[in-house]
PDB file of C-alpha atoms in Angstrom:
ATOM      1  CA  UNK A   9     118.985  89.530 128.584  1.00 70.00           C
ATOM      2  CA  UNK A  10     120.296  88.459 125.211  1.00 84.00           C
ATOM      3  CA  UNK A  11     120.362  90.018 121.784  1.00 87.00           C
ATOM      4  CA  UNK A  12     118.120  88.344 119.223  1.00 85.00           C
ATOM      5  CA  UNK A  13     117.063  89.088 115.666  1.00 85.00           C
ATOM      6  CA  UNK A  14     113.571  90.427 115.027  1.00 82.00           C
ATOM      7  CA  UNK A  15     111.558  87.871 113.038  1.00 78.00           C
ATOM      8  CA  UNK A  16     110.058  90.638 110.884  1.00 79.00           C
ATOM      9  CA  UNK A  17     112.967  92.944 109.946  1.00 86.00           C
ATOM     10  CA  UNK A  18     115.902  90.736 111.063  1.00 85.00           C
ATOM     11  CA  UNK A  19     117.588  93.556 113.025  1.00 86.00           C
ATOM     12  CA  UNK A  20     119.106  93.015 116.458  1.00 88.00           C
ATOM     13  CA  UNK A  21     116.929  93.737 119.501  1.00 86.00           C
ATOM     14  CA  UNK A  22     116.808  92.798 123.170  1.00 84.00           C
ATOM     15  CA  UNK A  23     115.133  89.545 124.107  1.00 81.00           C
ATOM     16  CA  UNK A  24     113.169  91.468 126.763  1.00 83.00           C
ATOM     17  CA  UNK A  25     111.670  93.907 124.237  1.00 81.00           C
ATOM     18  CA  UNK A  26     107.942  93.608 123.649  1.00 81.00           C
ATOM     19  CA  UNK A  27     108.150  95.669 120.441  1.00 82.00           C
ATOM     20  CA  UNK A  28     110.879  95.786 117.836  1.00 83.00           C
ATOM     21  CA  UNK A  29     112.373  99.279 117.950  1.00 81.00           C
ATOM     22  CA  UNK A  30     112.934  99.214 114.189  1.00 82.00           C
ATOM     23  CA  UNK A  31     109.736  97.891 112.641  1.00 84.00           C
ATOM     24  CA  UNK A  32     107.213  97.683 115.509  1.00 81.00           C
ATOM     25  CA  UNK A  33     106.778  93.912 115.392  1.00 80.00           C
ATOM     26  CA  UNK A  34     104.988  92.718 118.537  1.00 80.00           C
ATOM     27  CA  UNK A  35     106.985  90.067 120.358  1.00 76.00           C
ATOM     28  CA  UNK A  36     104.403  89.404 123.048  1.00 74.00           C
ATOM     29  CA  UNK A  37     101.726  91.169 125.017  1.00 78.00           C
ATOM     30  CA  UNK A  38     101.868  94.861 124.163  1.00 76.00           C
ATOM     31  CA  UNK A  39     100.056  97.593 126.021  1.00 80.00           C
ATOM     32  CA  UNK A  40      98.478 100.567 124.319  1.00 80.00           C
ATOM     33  CA  UNK A  41     101.072 102.808 125.993  1.00 80.00           C
ATOM     34  CA  UNK A  42     103.888 100.795 124.427  1.00 79.00           C
ATOM     35  CA  UNK A  43     102.297 101.247 121.011  1.00 81.00           C
ATOM     36  CA  UNK A  44     101.867 104.987 121.576  1.00 83.00           C
ATOM     37  CA  UNK A  45     105.509 105.346 122.597  1.00 82.00           C
ATOM     38  CA  UNK A  46     106.597 103.393 119.512  1.00 85.00           C
ATOM     39  CA  UNK A  47     104.465 105.539 117.192  1.00 86.00           C
ATOM     40  CA  UNK A  48     105.745 108.722 118.857  1.00 87.00           C
ATOM     41  CA  UNK A  49     109.348 107.640 118.404  1.00 89.00           C
ATOM     42  CA  UNK A  50     108.783 106.725 114.764  1.00 91.00           C
ATOM     43  CA  UNK A  51     107.173 110.111 114.126  1.00 94.00           C
ATOM     44  CA  UNK A  52     110.014 111.901 115.931  1.00 94.00           C
ATOM     45  CA  UNK A  53     112.547 110.037 113.789  1.00 94.00           C
ATOM     46  CA  UNK A  54     110.610 110.865 110.607  1.00 96.00           C
ATOM     47  CA  UNK A  55     110.599 114.583 111.468  1.00 97.00           C
ATOM     48  CA  UNK A  56     114.330 114.459 112.149  1.00 97.00           C
ATOM     49  CA  UNK A  57     115.047 112.719 108.821  1.00 97.00           C
ATOM     50  CA  UNK A  58     112.881 115.195 106.904  1.00 98.00           C
ATOM     51  CA  UNK A  59     114.744 118.106 108.513  1.00 97.00           C
ATOM     52  CA  UNK A  60     118.082 116.600 107.482  1.00 98.00           C
ATOM     53  CA  UNK A  61     116.821 116.021 103.943  1.00 98.00           C
ATOM     54  CA  UNK A  62     115.670 119.640 103.709  1.00 97.00           C
ATOM     55  CA  UNK A  63     119.168 120.808 104.737  1.00 98.00           C
ATOM     56  CA  UNK A  64     120.720 118.563 102.076  1.00 98.00           C
ATOM     57  CA  UNK A  65     118.367 119.933  99.423  1.00 98.00           C
ATOM     58  CA  UNK A  66     119.248 123.508 100.415  1.00 98.00           C
ATOM     59  CA  UNK A  67     122.927 122.575 100.051  1.00 98.00           C
ATOM     60  CA  UNK A  68     122.265 121.193  96.554  1.00 98.00           C
ATOM     61  CA  UNK A  69     120.456 124.416  95.632  1.00 98.00           C
ATOM     62  CA  UNK A  70     123.405 126.493  96.854  1.00 98.00           C
ATOM     63  CA  UNK A  71     125.713 124.203  94.874  1.00 97.00           C
ATOM     64  CA  UNK A  72     123.596 124.869  91.774  1.00 97.00           C
ATOM     65  CA  UNK A  73     123.839 128.588  92.365  1.00 96.00           C
ATOM     66  CA  UNK A  74     127.639 128.342  92.733  1.00 96.00           C
ATOM     67  CA  UNK A  75     127.732 126.352  89.502  1.00 96.00           C
ATOM     68  CA  UNK A  76     125.684 129.115  87.851  1.00 96.00           C
ATOM     69  CA  UNK A  77     128.115 131.756  89.129  1.00 96.00           C
ATOM     70  CA  UNK A  78     131.138 129.730  87.982  1.00 96.00           C
ATOM     71  CA  UNK A  79     129.646 128.907  84.592  1.00 95.00           C
ATOM     72  CA  UNK A  80     128.662 132.504  83.926  1.00 94.00           C
ATOM     73  CA  UNK A  81     132.121 133.824  84.782  1.00 93.00           C
ATOM     74  CA  UNK A  82     130.907 135.891  87.703  1.00 92.00           C
ATOM     75  CA  UNK A  83     127.633 136.871  85.998  1.00 90.00           C
ATOM     76  CA  UNK A  84     129.391 138.294  82.938  1.00 93.00           C
ATOM     77  CA  UNK A  85     128.115 135.844  80.304  1.00 92.00           C
ATOM     78  CA  UNK A  86     125.186 133.477  79.808  1.00 92.00           C
ATOM     79  CA  UNK A  87     125.616 130.149  81.641  1.00 92.00           C
ATOM     80  CA  UNK A  88     124.624 126.717  80.404  1.00 94.00           C
ATOM     81  CA  UNK A  89     121.240 125.159  81.236  1.00 96.00           C
ATOM     82  CA  UNK A  90     122.640 122.726  83.832  1.00 95.00           C
ATOM     83  CA  UNK A  91     122.611 125.057  86.850  1.00 96.00           C
ATOM     84  CA  UNK A  92     119.014 126.057  86.174  1.00 96.00           C
ATOM     85  CA  UNK A  93     117.908 122.426  86.006  1.00 97.00           C
ATOM     86  CA  UNK A  94     119.735 121.601  89.247  1.00 97.00           C
ATOM     87  CA  UNK A  95     118.281 124.608  91.076  1.00 97.00           C
ATOM     88  CA  UNK A  96     114.796 123.839  89.740  1.00 98.00           C
ATOM     89  CA  UNK A  97     114.930 120.219  90.876  1.00 98.00           C
ATOM     90  CA  UNK A  98     116.269 121.296  94.269  1.00 98.00           C
ATOM     91  CA  UNK A  99     113.501 123.883  94.658  1.00 98.00           C
ATOM     92  CA  UNK A 100     110.778 121.349  93.868  1.00 98.00           C
ATOM     93  CA  UNK A 101     112.365 118.763  96.176  1.00 98.00           C
ATOM     94  CA  UNK A 102     112.546 121.352  98.957  1.00 98.00           C
ATOM     95  CA  UNK A 103     108.857 122.168  98.599  1.00 98.00           C
ATOM     96  CA  UNK A 104     107.907 118.480  98.678  1.00 98.00           C
ATOM     97  CA  UNK A 105     110.028 117.852 101.772  1.00 98.00           C
ATOM     98  CA  UNK A 106     108.579 120.891 103.545  1.00 98.00           C
ATOM     99  CA  UNK A 107     105.023 119.716 102.796  1.00 98.00           C
ATOM    100  CA  UNK A 108     105.824 116.278 104.216  1.00 98.00           C
ATOM    101  CA  UNK A 109     107.432 117.924 107.238  1.00 97.00           C
ATOM    102  CA  UNK A 110     104.392 120.128 107.792  1.00 97.00           C
ATOM    103  CA  UNK A 111     102.074 117.099 107.658  1.00 97.00           C
ATOM    104  CA  UNK A 112     104.283 115.171 110.097  1.00 97.00           C
ATOM    105  CA  UNK A 113     104.340 118.074 112.532  1.00 95.00           C
ATOM    106  CA  UNK A 114     100.557 118.353 112.324  1.00 96.00           C
ATOM    107  CA  UNK A 115     100.304 114.655 113.074  1.00 94.00           C
ATOM    108  CA  UNK A 116     102.601 115.128 116.079  1.00 91.00           C
ATOM    109  CA  UNK A 117     100.475 118.010 117.302  1.00 89.00           C
ATOM    110  CA  UNK A 118      97.312 115.908 117.055  1.00 90.00           C
ATOM    111  CA  UNK A 119      99.036 113.039 118.822  1.00 86.00           C
ATOM    112  CA  UNK A 120     100.079 115.341 121.665  1.00 82.00           C
ATOM    113  CA  UNK A 121      96.564 116.672 122.045  1.00 82.00           C
ATOM    114  CA  UNK A 122      95.015 113.205 121.987  1.00 80.00           C
ATOM    115  CA  UNK A 123      97.214 111.770 124.710  1.00 73.00           C
ATOM    116  CA  UNK A 124      97.461 114.925 126.780  1.00 71.00           C
ATOM    117  CA  UNK A 125     101.214 114.523 127.023  1.00 59.00           C
ATOM    118  CA  UNK A 126     102.092 111.797 129.508  1.00 57.00           C
ATOM    119  CA  UNK A 127     105.623 112.144 130.877  1.00 54.00           C
ATOM    120  CA  UNK A 128     106.917 109.131 128.945  1.00 54.00           C
ATOM    121  CA  UNK A 129     105.625 110.406 125.607  1.00 56.00           C
ATOM    122  CA  UNK A 130     106.840 113.947 126.210  1.00 58.00           C
ATOM    123  CA  UNK A 131     110.401 112.649 125.821  1.00 58.00           C
ATOM    124  CA  UNK A 132     109.545 111.030 122.512  1.00 57.00           C
ATOM    125  CA  UNK A 133     107.511 113.797 120.889  1.00 54.00           C
TER     126      UNK A 133
END
């Protein structure tokens, strides 16, 4: 076994791999189960990334609230507009990320129902 570069995405993969783990490029004969596992892993990774993004957006919102508190002198005077803009952008971004996360989880649920959860896919979904 050697390490080669994928012809599609140019990332390093095993020479024995039938699918590129990064982009899904088919190196040779690929079974339907291999494709299902690849799709399940990609979906699992997408859900993970969306969760991490939602945590980052919540952190930005909290940072905007702290900025509001600092700028207003502990809520004693009117703050500038900056904290409101930051919290508004963070709130909209959070809603968008949660919608994308909901759609991805629905897709995962449909995928689980369609394949009736084989043992190999259960690890990936």
